[in-house]
Short mmCIF file of C-alpha atoms in Angstrom, two decimals:
data_model
loop_
_atom_site.label_atom_id
_atom_site.label_comp_id
_atom_site.label_asym_id
_atom_site.label_seq_id
_atom_site.Cartn_x
_atom_site.Cartn_y
_atom_site.Cartn_z
CA MET Y 534 137.78 -114.15 -31.17
CA SER Y 535 137.35 -114.53 -27.14
CA LEU Y 536 138.75 -111.58 -24.75
CA SER Y 537 141.53 -113.09 -22.63
CA THR Y 538 140.32 -113.57 -18.82
CA THR Y 539 142.50 -110.08 -17.68
CA ALA Y 540 140.76 -108.14 -20.46
CA LYS Y 541 137.32 -109.56 -19.38
CA THR Y 542 137.73 -108.77 -15.62
CA ARG Y 543 138.87 -105.40 -16.41
CA ALA Y 544 135.77 -104.82 -18.58
CA LEU Y 545 133.61 -105.91 -16.02
CA ALA Y 546 135.11 -104.07 -13.19
CA TRP Y 547 134.37 -101.26 -15.29
CA ALA Y 548 130.74 -101.71 -15.77
CA ALA Y 549 130.32 -102.28 -12.12
CA SER Y 550 131.51 -98.72 -11.73
CA VAL Y 551 129.21 -97.22 -13.99
CA LEU Y 552 126.29 -99.15 -12.68
CA LEU Y 553 127.56 -98.08 -9.41
CA ALA Y 554 127.44 -94.16 -10.12
CA ALA Y 555 124.23 -94.43 -12.06
CA ALA Y 556 122.73 -96.09 -9.09
CA CYS Y 557 123.75 -93.17 -6.96
CA SER Y 558 122.72 -90.67 -9.26
CA GLY Y 559 119.44 -91.93 -10.41
CA ASP Y 560 120.35 -92.04 -13.71
CA PRO Y 561 119.96 -94.88 -16.02
CA VAL Y 562 122.58 -96.02 -17.85
CA GLU Y 563 122.08 -97.08 -21.64
CA GLY Y 564 123.88 -100.15 -22.95
CA SER Y 565 124.96 -101.55 -19.56
CA GLY Y 566 124.33 -104.86 -19.87
CA GLY Y 567 127.00 -106.32 -17.79
CA GLU Y 568 128.76 -109.51 -18.96
CA SER Y 569 126.34 -109.53 -22.33
CA GLU Y 570 128.37 -106.13 -23.45
CA SER Y 571 131.54 -107.76 -22.81
CA ASP Y 572 129.97 -110.93 -25.19
CA GLY Y 573 130.35 -108.37 -28.34
CA SER Y 574 132.86 -108.20 -30.80
CA GLU Y 575 136.54 -108.29 -30.31
CA SER Y 576 136.59 -105.09 -31.42
CA THR Y 577 134.14 -103.29 -29.39
CA SER Y 578 135.79 -105.16 -26.16
CA GLU Y 579 139.04 -104.12 -26.82
CA SER Y 580 137.42 -100.76 -27.39
CA SER Y 581 135.97 -100.85 -24.02
CA THR Y 582 139.34 -102.25 -22.58
CA SER Y 583 141.08 -99.54 -23.99
CA GLY Y 584 138.23 -96.81 -22.97
CA SER Y 585 138.75 -98.01 -19.25
CA MET Y 586 142.10 -98.36 -18.76
CA THR Y 587 142.60 -94.56 -20.01
CA SER Y 588 139.94 -93.06 -18.26
CA GLY Y 589 139.20 -94.90 -15.59
CA PRO Y 590 136.23 -95.03 -13.54
CA SER Y 591 134.75 -91.72 -13.01
CA SER Y 592 131.79 -90.50 -10.14
CA ASP Y 593 130.60 -88.74 -13.20
CA PRO Y 594 130.27 -90.35 -16.22
CA SER Y 595 128.87 -87.03 -18.00
CA THR Y 596 132.33 -85.53 -17.67
CA THR Y 597 134.45 -88.44 -18.29
CA ALA Y 598 136.44 -89.15 -21.53
CA GLY Y 599 135.97 -92.42 -23.31
CA THR Y 600 132.90 -93.90 -20.48
CA THR Y 601 130.47 -94.95 -23.22
CA PRO Y 602 132.13 -98.25 -24.77
CA GLY Y 603 132.79 -98.45 -27.72
CA THR Y 604 134.52 -94.74 -28.50
CA THR Y 605 137.81 -93.44 -28.14
CA ASP Y 606 139.27 -90.73 -26.01
CA PRO Y 607 139.83 -87.90 -28.29
CA ASP Y 608 143.20 -86.50 -29.14
CA PRO Y 609 145.72 -85.65 -26.26
CA SER Y 610 146.92 -82.42 -28.08
CA THR Y 611 143.95 -80.88 -27.95
CA SER Y 612 142.16 -82.15 -25.25
CA ALA Y 613 141.27 -79.89 -22.46
CA SER Y 614 143.11 -81.92 -20.28
CA THR Y 615 146.01 -79.56 -20.59
CA ASP Y 616 144.52 -76.81 -19.12
CA ASN Y 617 144.62 -75.94 -15.52
CA PRO Y 618 142.07 -77.99 -13.86
CA THR Y 619 141.00 -75.07 -11.33
CA THR Y 620 140.61 -72.17 -13.87
CA GLY Y 621 140.82 -73.53 -16.86
CA VAL Y 622 143.28 -71.63 -18.56
CA ASP Y 623 146.45 -72.91 -19.98
CA PRO Y 624 149.35 -72.28 -17.88
CA ALA Y 625 152.00 -71.99 -20.79
CA THR Y 626 150.14 -69.10 -21.68
CA SER Y 627 148.55 -67.39 -18.67
CA VAL Y 628 150.15 -64.86 -16.37
CA ASP Y 629 151.04 -65.33 -13.05
CA PRO Y 630 149.10 -62.89 -11.19
CA SER Y 631 151.47 -62.75 -8.73
CA ALA Y 632 154.11 -61.49 -10.86
CA THR Y 633 153.55 -58.00 -10.09
CA THR Y 634 155.67 -54.97 -11.37
CA THR Y 635 157.53 -52.98 -8.66
CA ILE Y 636 159.32 -49.26 -9.52
CA ASP Y 637 162.36 -48.55 -7.49
CA PRO Y 638 162.46 -45.15 -6.08
CA SER Y 639 165.91 -44.39 -6.61
CA THR Y 640 165.66 -44.32 -10.49
CA THR Y 641 162.69 -41.92 -10.44
CA THR Y 642 163.43 -38.28 -11.70
CA ASP Y 643 160.45 -36.73 -9.92
CA ASP Y 644 160.75 -35.49 -6.38
CA PRO Y 645 157.12 -34.82 -4.46
CA THR Y 646 158.78 -34.42 -1.32
CA THR Y 647 161.34 -31.59 -2.06
CA GLY Y 648 158.97 -29.97 -4.94
CA ASP Y 649 162.76 -29.41 -6.78
CA PRO Y 650 161.69 -27.79 -9.87
CA THR Y 651 164.34 -29.38 -11.78
CA THR Y 652 163.82 -32.66 -10.71
CA GLY Y 653 160.04 -32.38 -10.67
CA PRO Y 654 156.81 -31.91 -13.19
CA GLY Y 655 157.34 -28.19 -12.60
CA CYS Y 656 159.59 -25.46 -14.37
CA VAL Y 657 162.46 -24.14 -12.84
CA GLU Y 658 161.95 -21.14 -10.39
CA VAL Y 659 163.65 -17.73 -11.68
CA GLU Y 660 163.87 -14.37 -10.01
CA TRP Y 661 161.68 -11.78 -10.08
CA PHE Y 662 161.98 -7.96 -9.44
CA LEU Y 663 158.81 -6.06 -8.13
CA ASP Y 664 158.68 -2.83 -10.59
CA GLY Y 665 156.76 -0.68 -8.55
CA ASP Y 666 156.90 2.46 -11.06
CA ASN Y 667 156.00 0.05 -14.24
CA ASP Y 668 159.25 1.19 -16.01
CA GLY Y 669 160.44 -2.48 -17.09
CA TYR Y 670 163.23 -2.45 -14.58
CA GLY Y 671 162.27 -3.56 -11.04
CA ASP Y 672 164.11 -3.03 -7.32
CA ASP Y 673 166.84 -5.26 -6.43
CA ASN Y 674 165.61 -5.43 -2.66
CA GLN Y 675 162.10 -6.81 -3.53
CA THR Y 676 162.62 -9.86 -5.31
CA THR Y 677 160.81 -13.21 -5.36
CA LEU Y 678 161.09 -16.78 -7.07
CA ALA Y 679 158.62 -18.08 -8.75
CA CYS Y 680 157.99 -20.25 -11.80
CA ASP Y 681 155.38 -18.02 -13.67
CA GLN Y 682 155.62 -13.96 -13.86
CA PRO Y 683 153.90 -12.93 -10.76
CA ASP Y 684 151.71 -9.23 -11.51
CA GLY Y 685 153.53 -6.38 -10.82
CA PHE Y 686 157.04 -8.45 -11.22
CA VAL Y 687 159.39 -8.32 -14.18
CA ASP Y 688 162.72 -10.28 -15.14
CA GLN Y 689 165.55 -7.39 -14.79
CA GLY Y 690 166.50 -5.38 -11.56
CA GLY Y 691 168.76 -2.32 -11.49
CA ASP Y 692 165.77 0.54 -10.95
CA CYS Y 693 167.76 2.71 -8.52
CA ASP Y 694 163.90 4.86 -7.91
CA ASP Y 695 161.23 2.13 -8.24
CA GLY Y 696 159.19 5.26 -7.55
CA ASP Y 697 160.37 7.40 -10.50
CA GLY Y 698 159.87 5.77 -14.13
CA ASN Y 699 162.25 8.35 -15.48
CA ARG Y 700 164.96 6.75 -13.22
CA ASN Y 701 166.58 3.46 -14.87
CA PRO Y 702 169.17 1.65 -16.45
CA GLY Y 703 167.38 2.31 -19.77
CA GLN Y 704 167.80 5.84 -19.59
CA GLU Y 705 170.44 8.76 -20.62
CA GLU Y 706 171.92 10.66 -18.16
CA LEU Y 707 170.50 14.43 -17.69
CA CYS Y 708 172.23 17.62 -16.06
CA ASP Y 709 169.42 17.39 -12.98
CA ASP Y 710 171.64 16.67 -10.12
CA GLN Y 711 170.64 13.17 -10.18
CA ASP Y 712 171.37 9.63 -11.40
CA ASN Y 713 168.91 8.97 -14.17
CA ASP Y 714 170.45 5.49 -15.39
CA CYS Y 715 171.64 4.21 -12.56
CA ASP Y 716 175.16 3.51 -13.36
CA PRO Y 717 175.58 5.45 -10.11
CA LEU Y 718 177.11 8.50 -11.34
CA VAL Y 719 175.81 11.83 -11.11
CA ASP Y 720 175.42 14.02 -13.99
CA GLU Y 721 177.75 12.25 -15.98
CA TYR Y 722 178.19 12.67 -19.72
CA SER Y 723 175.95 11.21 -22.03
CA PRO Y 724 174.40 12.08 -25.71
CA SER Y 725 171.87 14.08 -23.97
CA ASN Y 726 174.38 15.88 -21.52
CA GLU Y 727 177.59 17.02 -22.93
CA MET Y 728 178.05 20.34 -20.62
CA CYS Y 729 176.29 20.68 -16.83
CA ALA Y 730 176.80 22.99 -13.63
CA GLY Y 731 179.78 24.59 -15.43
CA CYS Y 732 181.41 21.85 -16.41
CA THR Y 733 182.22 19.65 -19.70
CA LEU Y 734 181.71 16.44 -20.25
CA GLY Y 735 183.45 13.73 -21.95
CA GLU Y 736 183.93 10.05 -22.52
CA PHE Y 737 187.12 7.74 -23.66
CA GLY Y 738 187.29 4.20 -23.47
CA ASP Y 739 185.83 2.92 -20.14
CA SER Y 740 186.22 6.38 -18.76
CA VAL Y 741 184.36 9.68 -18.40
CA TYR Y 742 185.21 12.76 -17.20
CA TRP Y 743 184.05 16.29 -16.08
CA PHE Y 744 186.32 19.27 -16.35
CA CYS Y 745 185.10 22.00 -14.30
CA GLU Y 746 186.21 25.85 -14.23
CA ALA Y 747 184.94 26.25 -10.76
CA THR Y 748 188.38 26.64 -8.77
CA ALA Y 749 189.39 25.05 -5.36
CA ASN Y 750 192.39 23.81 -3.80
CA TYR Y 751 193.79 20.42 -4.41
CA SER Y 752 192.07 18.71 -1.58
CA GLY Y 753 188.51 20.73 -2.18
CA SER Y 754 188.91 19.38 -5.86
CA ARG Y 755 189.04 15.95 -4.99
CA THR Y 756 185.90 16.66 -2.61
CA GLU Y 757 183.76 17.81 -5.31
CA CYS Y 758 185.23 14.98 -7.51
CA MET Y 759 183.98 12.37 -5.35
CA ASN Y 760 180.64 14.33 -5.07
CA LEU Y 761 179.70 12.98 -8.54
CA GLY Y 762 179.49 9.58 -7.56
CA ALA Y 763 181.57 6.02 -6.37
CA GLY Y 764 185.05 5.88 -8.03
CA VAL Y 765 185.20 9.29 -9.00
CA ASP Y 766 188.45 10.80 -8.27
CA LEU Y 767 190.65 13.43 -9.71
CA ALA Y 768 191.85 12.17 -13.26
CA ILE Y 769 195.00 9.49 -13.80
CA ILE Y 770 196.50 9.48 -17.06
CA GLY Y 771 197.52 6.10 -18.34
CA SER Y 772 198.32 6.34 -22.05
CA GLN Y 773 199.28 8.67 -24.72
CA GLY Y 774 196.19 8.21 -26.10
CA GLU Y 775 194.18 9.14 -23.11
CA GLN Y 776 196.74 12.12 -22.49
CA ASP Y 777 195.66 13.76 -26.02
CA TYR Y 778 192.06 13.41 -25.10
CA ILE Y 779 192.42 15.31 -22.33
CA GLY Y 780 194.85 17.82 -23.83
CA GLY Y 781 191.76 18.28 -26.55
CA LEU Y 782 189.27 18.83 -23.34
CA ILE Y 783 190.83 21.34 -21.28
CA ALA Y 784 192.12 23.24 -24.36
CA GLY Y 785 191.06 27.01 -23.53
CA ALA Y 786 190.92 27.15 -20.09
CA ALA Y 787 191.88 29.82 -18.20
CA GLY Y 788 194.07 28.71 -16.07
CA ASP Y 789 195.86 25.01 -15.13
CA VAL Y 790 194.02 22.09 -13.81
CA TRP Y 791 194.21 19.72 -11.48
CA LEU Y 792 195.38 15.97 -11.84
CA GLY Y 793 195.47 13.43 -9.50
CA ALA Y 794 198.77 12.61 -8.43
CA ASP Y 795 200.94 14.31 -5.53
CA ASP Y 796 204.21 13.27 -3.48
CA LEU Y 797 202.25 14.60 0.12
CA VAL Y 798 203.18 11.12 1.98
CA ASP Y 799 206.82 10.64 0.60
CA GLN Y 800 208.22 13.98 -1.05
CA GLY Y 801 209.90 13.33 -4.53
CA THR Y 802 207.69 9.92 -4.71
CA TRP Y 803 204.74 10.96 -7.10
CA VAL Y 804 201.37 8.36 -6.52
CA TRP Y 805 198.40 8.78 -8.12
CA VAL Y 806 195.14 8.96 -6.41
CA ASP Y 807 194.67 5.07 -6.49
CA ASP Y 808 197.81 4.77 -4.82
CA SER Y 809 199.75 3.30 -8.15
CA ASN Y 810 203.21 5.16 -8.50
CA VAL Y 811 203.31 7.85 -11.69
CA ALA Y 812 206.90 6.60 -12.18
CA ASP Y 813 206.03 3.17 -13.39
CA GLY Y 814 203.07 4.12 -16.11
CA TYR Y 815 203.06 6.80 -18.76
CA GLN Y 816 204.32 10.19 -17.56
CA ASN Y 817 203.92 13.41 -19.58
CA TRP Y 818 206.39 15.57 -17.42
CA ASN Y 819 207.11 19.54 -18.72
CA LEU Y 820 210.93 19.29 -18.93
CA GLY Y 821 212.92 19.65 -15.61
CA GLU Y 822 209.41 19.07 -13.13
CA PRO Y 823 208.12 17.96 -11.22
CA ASP Y 824 210.87 20.26 -9.01
CA ASN Y 825 208.97 21.05 -5.97
CA ALA Y 826 210.16 24.96 -6.05
CA GLY Y 827 207.99 26.84 -3.19
CA ASN Y 828 207.16 23.29 -1.63
CA ALA Y 829 204.83 22.19 -4.57
CA HIS Y 830 203.42 19.01 -4.12
CA CYS Y 831 200.69 18.27 -6.29
CA MET Y 832 200.05 17.98 -9.98
CA VAL Y 833 198.48 19.82 -12.56
CA ALA Y 834 198.09 19.87 -16.50
CA ARG Y 835 198.72 23.31 -18.58
CA PRO Y 836 196.03 23.96 -20.70
CA SER Y 837 197.97 25.14 -23.22
CA ASP Y 838 199.90 22.03 -24.18
CA GLY Y 839 198.86 19.15 -21.71
CA LEU Y 840 202.07 19.11 -19.99
CA TRP Y 841 202.05 18.22 -16.25
CA VAL Y 842 203.92 20.52 -13.52
CA ASP Y 843 203.84 20.47 -9.98
CA ARG Y 844 201.89 23.17 -8.14
CA LYS Y 845 201.55 24.47 -4.56
CA CYS Y 846 198.49 22.10 -3.04
CA GLY Y 847 196.38 25.29 -1.82
CA ASP Y 848 196.26 27.06 -4.75
CA PRO Y 849 192.89 27.65 -6.49
CA ASN Y 850 192.95 25.60 -9.82
CA ARG Y 851 190.38 23.93 -12.17
CA ARG Y 852 189.78 20.48 -12.11
CA LEU Y 853 189.55 17.26 -13.91
CA CYS Y 854 187.62 14.65 -12.60
CA GLU Y 855 187.31 10.86 -13.85
CA SER Y 856 185.45 7.85 -13.20
CA ALA Y 857 187.38 4.75 -14.61
CA GLY Y 858 184.08 2.58 -15.18
#
C-alpha cells in the first residue's frame, strides 16, 4: 500500500534534515537514500513517519531518539527525558539546593554572649571560701564564684579565725577565753566544758547558761554576762521546766543569784532584760513578793528553793547568765 502524499512529504522533510545535519558534521549517514527509502514497505514508511513526528529533526543525530528509520521511540516512562536536561537529576526526587535550614536564635538554650552557666554548656557557679588554715572551713569574707573548686578554697564557710585550725564550727568549746566553735559565744557549755573560770555551765533547750559564784551588783553582773558574747545577758525564766532546771543549777550556792528583771524604769512594773513584761508570762515569785522593801528594784532567785524575790540593785550577788540561742 502506497504512502499518502502527506506522509511522503513528512518523510522527505525528515530525510532532508538528516542529510543536512550529516553534511554539516562531515559524517556519512547510512541508509539515507532519499526518496528511494520512502518506497520501502508500508510498515517501514509508517515507522519512519512516526519517528519523524515524535522526535523531529535534530542537529545531532547521535543523540536524537528515533532518528533511524524503522525504529521506535523508547518507553517514555523509562526515558531519560524525565530528567532535568541540565543536571540529569529527576526533579521529583531531587533536593532543592536553595532550600536551607535556619535556626531561630530565640529558641536556643545556650547564650554564648552572656556566659550564663544555667543556660550555657558549663556548670552552675557556686560560692567557694578561702581556707587559710586547712581545717575544712573557710573565711566568709574571702569568697569566689567558680564551677570547679579552686586550690585553697572549700565549699563551707563560718570560720571565725582562718589562721587557727583549732577554731571552727566543728570544734567543741573549751575553757580558754576564746570562741572555739565560732557560735559566737565564749567559754559556754559543751561536753568538754562543764566548768570554767568559777562558773558552772549548763544547757536547756536552745539556751546555754553560766552560773558564776563571783559577786557583783546588778549592773556589773549584766556587763559580765554581755562580755560572754552577743545576745548573752542575765537569765530570763519562761517556763516551769526552765525554772526546775535553773533551780538544780544554782542549788547549793552561798547566796542569792541575780536574774534578768527589774522595775527601775517604772516602779511596780517588772520587765525582763528583753523588755517583755514579767506579768505577761511565767512567774515564780515568793509569797508577798515583790514588796519593794528598802527600795528593792532588782530580781534574784533564792538557791534554797528557786523562788524569786526583789533585792536592792547595788547588793553584791552571784549571777546567772543565759544565751537564748
